Amino acid sequence: MLDAAQTFPFLSEVAPAIQESFRREARVLHLEAGAPICLEGDRCRHLPLVVHGTGRVYRLSPAGRTLTLYRISPGESCILTASCVLSARPFPAFAEAETDLEALAVPADAFRAWFAASPAWRGYVFDLLARRFADVVELVEAVAFQRVDERLAAHLLAEQDTSGRVSRTHEALAADLGTSREVVSRVLKEFEHEGLVTLNRGSVVIGDAAGLARR
């Protein structure tokens, strides 16, 4: 069953009976990039534990603008899904596979039982909750108090690879920041005019990281 033990070390700390239950109940889930994981209003019947790939959780405005709330990396799960399973409330956002994704999906009833019985499961969920809460607070502060150019500059610096490339479209960057593609394109053109970045199809290459940091 994939490499669950390496990706989720806390599983080795749970009682043997719960480990055996996990092996029986968890099923392998394969999703292609762009495939939906959960839609707004859905009743969450499984909790996905991501083993490979990345998921994205976002909100959608009435005008169709998206705002990325957080991403789900290997070793993580969706805290909104966990809270919905525990509270029996509908999912309040959208979740999708950002890349090809493999996960272990555990049934809601089993997860509730493990959460109630296992300190290791509770510790994993509460740690995930704390980290996601910090992410969302940081996002709210950025949206409320920073200009788009400041947020975009910081986001590019955070997302760059070792060569200074950010492999994201203007539309994807806009979704990350909760603004429009037109606004992102305009700010990127300003950055390019100032010699801070070079714009390519589907990517941005940072040419002056120090200058971008000052922005």
GROMACS .gro file of C-alpha atoms in nm:
model
  215
    1MET     CA    1   0.000   0.000   0.000
    2LEU     CA    2   0.217   0.283  -0.132
    3ASP     CA    3   0.473   0.403   0.122
    4ALA     CA    4   0.236   0.515   0.399
    5ALA     CA    5   0.473   0.446   0.688
    6GLN     CA    6   0.751   0.666   0.546
    7THR     CA    7   0.514   0.947   0.445
    8PHE     CA    8   0.308   0.946   0.765
    9PRO     CA    9   0.544   0.855   1.053
   10PHE     CA   10   0.271   0.902   1.313
   11LEU     CA   11   0.106   0.581   1.189
   12SER     CA   12   0.383   0.380   1.353
   13GLU     CA   13   0.279   0.527   1.689
   14VAL     CA   14  -0.083   0.411   1.682
   15ALA     CA   15  -0.201   0.091   1.848
   16PRO     CA   16  -0.149  -0.232   1.649
   17ALA     CA   17  -0.527  -0.283   1.620
   18ILE     CA   18  -0.568   0.060   1.461
   19GLN     CA   19  -0.273  -0.004   1.229
   20GLU     CA   20  -0.443  -0.321   1.112
   21SER     CA   21  -0.772  -0.136   1.071
   22PHE     CA   22  -0.594   0.130   0.865
   23ARG     CA   23  -0.449  -0.134   0.633
   24ARG     CA   24  -0.797  -0.281   0.582
   25GLU     CA   25  -0.988   0.043   0.537
   26ALA     CA   26  -0.753   0.274   0.341
   27ARG     CA   27  -0.778   0.258  -0.037
   28VAL     CA   28  -0.534   0.396  -0.290
   29LEU     CA   29  -0.662   0.697  -0.484
   30HIS     CA   30  -0.505   0.811  -0.813
   31LEU     CA   31  -0.603   1.150  -0.954
   32GLU     CA   32  -0.479   1.336  -1.261
   33ALA     CA   33  -0.384   1.702  -1.239
   34GLY     CA   34  -0.695   1.919  -1.236
   35ALA     CA   35  -0.928   1.644  -1.112
   36PRO     CA   36  -1.167   1.751  -0.835
   37ILE     CA   37  -1.119   1.607  -0.488
   38CYS     CA   38  -1.412   1.777  -0.315
   39LEU     CA   39  -1.669   2.037  -0.425
   40GLU     CA   40  -1.830   2.309  -0.217
   41GLY     CA   41  -2.134   2.168  -0.039
   42ASP     CA   42  -2.020   1.805  -0.061
   43ARG     CA   43  -2.052   1.571   0.233
   44CYS     CA   44  -1.704   1.437   0.301
   45ARG     CA   45  -1.715   1.057   0.304
   46HIS     CA   46  -1.337   1.002   0.304
   47LEU     CA   47  -1.025   1.173   0.436
   48PRO     CA   48  -0.740   1.179   0.180
   49LEU     CA   49  -0.382   1.142   0.302
   50VAL     CA   50  -0.153   1.265   0.025
   51VAL     CA   51   0.141   1.037  -0.056
   52HIS     CA   52   0.261   1.182  -0.388
   53GLY     CA   53   0.176   1.507  -0.568
   54THR     CA   54   0.003   1.824  -0.452
   55GLY     CA   55  -0.357   1.922  -0.388
   56ARG     CA   56  -0.501   2.273  -0.370
   57VAL     CA   57  -0.790   2.406  -0.161
   58TYR     CA   58  -0.951   2.728  -0.278
   59ARG     CA   59  -1.256   2.952  -0.258
   60LEU     CA   60  -1.449   3.075  -0.560
   61SER     CA   61  -1.616   3.418  -0.568
   62PRO     CA   62  -1.954   3.481  -0.736
   63ALA     CA   63  -1.762   3.655  -1.015
   64GLY     CA   64  -1.553   3.342  -1.074
   65ARG     CA   65  -1.233   3.466  -0.911
   66THR     CA   66  -1.040   3.208  -0.710
   67LEU     CA   67  -0.832   3.244  -0.396
   68THR     CA   68  -0.598   2.964  -0.294
   69LEU     CA   69  -0.636   2.895   0.079
   70TYR     CA   70  -0.359   2.636   0.108
   71ARG     CA   71  -0.190   2.344  -0.064
   72ILE     CA   72  -0.167   1.983   0.051
   73SER     CA   73   0.174   1.819   0.014
   74PRO     CA   74   0.291   1.461   0.073
   75GLY     CA   75   0.253   1.369   0.439
   76GLU     CA   76  -0.041   1.606   0.479
   77SER     CA   77  -0.418   1.590   0.460
   78CYS     CA   78  -0.695   1.846   0.414
   79ILE     CA   79  -0.784   1.995   0.752
   80LEU     CA   80  -1.113   2.128   0.613
   81THR     CA   81  -1.208   1.775   0.512
   82ALA     CA   82  -1.110   1.646   0.856
   83SER     CA   83  -1.319   1.912   1.029
   84CYS     CA   84  -1.616   1.840   0.803
   85VAL     CA   85  -1.591   1.467   0.874
   86LEU     CA   86  -1.576   1.528   1.250
   87SER     CA   87  -1.857   1.786   1.252
   88ALA     CA   88  -2.077   1.634   0.976
   89ARG     CA   89  -2.083   1.973   0.801
   90PRO     CA   90  -2.066   2.025   0.422
   91PHE     CA   91  -1.733   2.115   0.262
   92PRO     CA   92  -1.702   2.499   0.247
   93ALA     CA   93  -1.455   2.529  -0.041
   94PHE     CA   94  -1.316   2.345  -0.344
   95ALA     CA   95  -1.027   2.098  -0.351
   96GLU     CA   96  -0.850   1.967  -0.658
   97ALA     CA   97  -0.537   1.778  -0.760
   98GLU     CA   98  -0.287   2.045  -0.863
   99THR     CA   99  -0.051   1.778  -1.000
  100ASP     CA  100  -0.097   1.408  -1.063
  101LEU     CA  101  -0.173   1.285  -0.715
  102GLU     CA  102  -0.173   0.963  -0.514
  103ALA     CA  103  -0.345   0.947  -0.180
  104LEU     CA  104  -0.476   0.703   0.076
  105ALA     CA  105  -0.848   0.762   0.126
  106VAL     CA  106  -0.983   0.650   0.463
  107PRO     CA  107  -1.361   0.624   0.525
  108ALA     CA  108  -1.516   0.893   0.742
  109ASP     CA  109  -1.649   0.645   1.000
  110ALA     CA  110  -1.309   0.483   1.041
  111PHE     CA  111  -1.134   0.819   1.074
  112ARG     CA  112  -1.378   0.931   1.345
  113ALA     CA  113  -1.316   0.610   1.538
  114TRP     CA  114  -0.938   0.640   1.510
  115PHE     CA  115  -0.948   1.007   1.609
  116ALA     CA  116  -1.149   0.923   1.921
  117ALA     CA  117  -0.931   0.629   2.023
  118SER     CA  118  -0.576   0.728   1.924
  119PRO     CA  119  -0.363   1.011   2.071
  120ALA     CA  120  -0.132   0.978   1.768
  121TRP     CA  121  -0.419   1.046   1.526
  122ARG     CA  122  -0.537   1.341   1.736
  123GLY     CA  123  -0.183   1.480   1.751
  124TYR     CA  124  -0.148   1.457   1.374
  125VAL     CA  125  -0.479   1.637   1.314
  126PHE     CA  126  -0.416   1.911   1.572
  127ASP     CA  127  -0.064   1.976   1.437
  128LEU     CA  128  -0.209   2.003   1.086
  129LEU     CA  129  -0.480   2.238   1.217
  130ALA     CA  130  -0.222   2.466   1.381
  131ARG     CA  131  -0.011   2.488   1.065
  132ARG     CA  132  -0.310   2.552   0.839
  133PHE     CA  133  -0.451   2.814   1.075
  134ALA     CA  134  -0.118   2.998   1.060
  135ASP     CA  135  -0.124   2.978   0.679
  136VAL     CA  136  -0.475   3.124   0.659
  137VAL     CA  137  -0.395   3.403   0.908
  138GLU     CA  138  -0.092   3.494   0.697
  139LEU     CA  139  -0.312   3.492   0.385
  140VAL     CA  140  -0.573   3.720   0.546
  141GLU     CA  141  -0.304   3.963   0.658
  142ALA     CA  142  -0.155   3.973   0.308
  143VAL     CA  143  -0.492   4.029   0.138
  144ALA     CA  144  -0.597   4.294   0.389
  145PHE     CA  145  -0.275   4.489   0.439
  146GLN     CA  146  -0.043   4.441   0.140
  147ARG     CA  147  -0.061   4.579  -0.212
  148VAL     CA  148  -0.082   4.329  -0.497
  149ASP     CA  149   0.268   4.414  -0.622
  150GLU     CA  150   0.415   4.345  -0.276
  151ARG     CA  151   0.229   4.016  -0.246
  152LEU     CA  152   0.323   3.907  -0.598
  153ALA     CA  153   0.691   3.989  -0.542
  154ALA     CA  154   0.696   3.786  -0.219
  155HIS     CA  155   0.507   3.500  -0.383
  156LEU     CA  156   0.748   3.480  -0.677
  157LEU     CA  157   1.047   3.470  -0.444
  158ALA     CA  158   0.884   3.194  -0.238
  159GLU     CA  159   0.787   2.981  -0.539
  160GLN     CA  160   1.108   3.003  -0.746
  161ASP     CA  161   1.317   2.695  -0.815
  162THR     CA  162   1.696   2.683  -0.790
  163SER     CA  163   1.732   2.853  -1.128
  164GLY     CA  164   1.501   3.141  -1.036
  165ARG     CA  165   1.212   3.010  -1.248
  166VAL     CA  166   0.850   3.014  -1.132
  167SER     CA  167   0.658   2.768  -1.349
  168ARG     CA  168   0.315   2.927  -1.307
  169THR     CA  169   0.081   3.094  -1.555
  170HIS     CA  170  -0.054   3.444  -1.490
  171GLU     CA  171  -0.393   3.289  -1.421
  172ALA     CA  172  -0.247   3.048  -1.165
  173LEU     CA  173  -0.059   3.330  -0.990
  174ALA     CA  174  -0.382   3.532  -0.979
  175ALA     CA  175  -0.561   3.237  -0.818
  176ASP     CA  176  -0.285   3.211  -0.557
  177LEU     CA  177  -0.324   3.579  -0.469
  178GLY     CA  178  -0.701   3.611  -0.500
  179THR     CA  179  -0.689   3.876  -0.770
  180SER     CA  180  -0.754   3.890  -1.144
  181ARG     CA  181  -0.527   3.767  -1.420
  182GLU     CA  182  -0.529   4.116  -1.573
  183VAL     CA  183  -0.393   4.271  -1.254
  184VAL     CA  184  -0.119   4.009  -1.226
  185SER     CA  185  -0.023   4.055  -1.592
  186ARG     CA  186  -0.001   4.432  -1.546
  187VAL     CA  187   0.220   4.404  -1.237
  188LEU     CA  188   0.444   4.145  -1.404
  189LYS     CA  189   0.488   4.378  -1.700
  190GLU     CA  190   0.597   4.648  -1.454
  191PHE     CA  191   0.845   4.407  -1.297
  192GLU     CA  192   0.978   4.316  -1.643
  193HIS     CA  193   1.012   4.682  -1.738
  194GLU     CA  194   1.217   4.738  -1.421
  195GLY     CA  195   1.444   4.445  -1.510
  196LEU     CA  196   1.331   4.234  -1.217
  197VAL     CA  197   1.188   3.940  -1.413
  198THR     CA  198   1.165   3.794  -1.762
  199LEU     CA  199   0.824   3.670  -1.877
  200ASN     CA  200   0.795   3.348  -2.073
  201ARG     CA  201   0.497   3.142  -2.177
  202GLY     CA  202   0.380   2.963  -1.863
  203SER     CA  203   0.664   3.083  -1.643
  204VAL     CA  204   0.841   3.380  -1.487
  205VAL     CA  205   1.220   3.395  -1.450
  206ILE     CA  206   1.355   3.612  -1.167
  207GLY     CA  207   1.650   3.816  -1.284
  208ASP     CA  208   1.698   4.047  -0.986
  209ALA     CA  209   1.596   3.875  -0.664
  210ALA     CA  210   1.728   4.156  -0.445
  211GLY     CA  211   1.531   4.414  -0.639
  212LEU     CA  212   1.220   4.200  -0.621
  213ALA     CA  213   1.268   4.161  -0.245
  214ARG     CA  214   1.277   4.541  -0.209
  215ARG     CA  215   0.935   4.554  -0.378
   0.00000   0.00000   0.00000
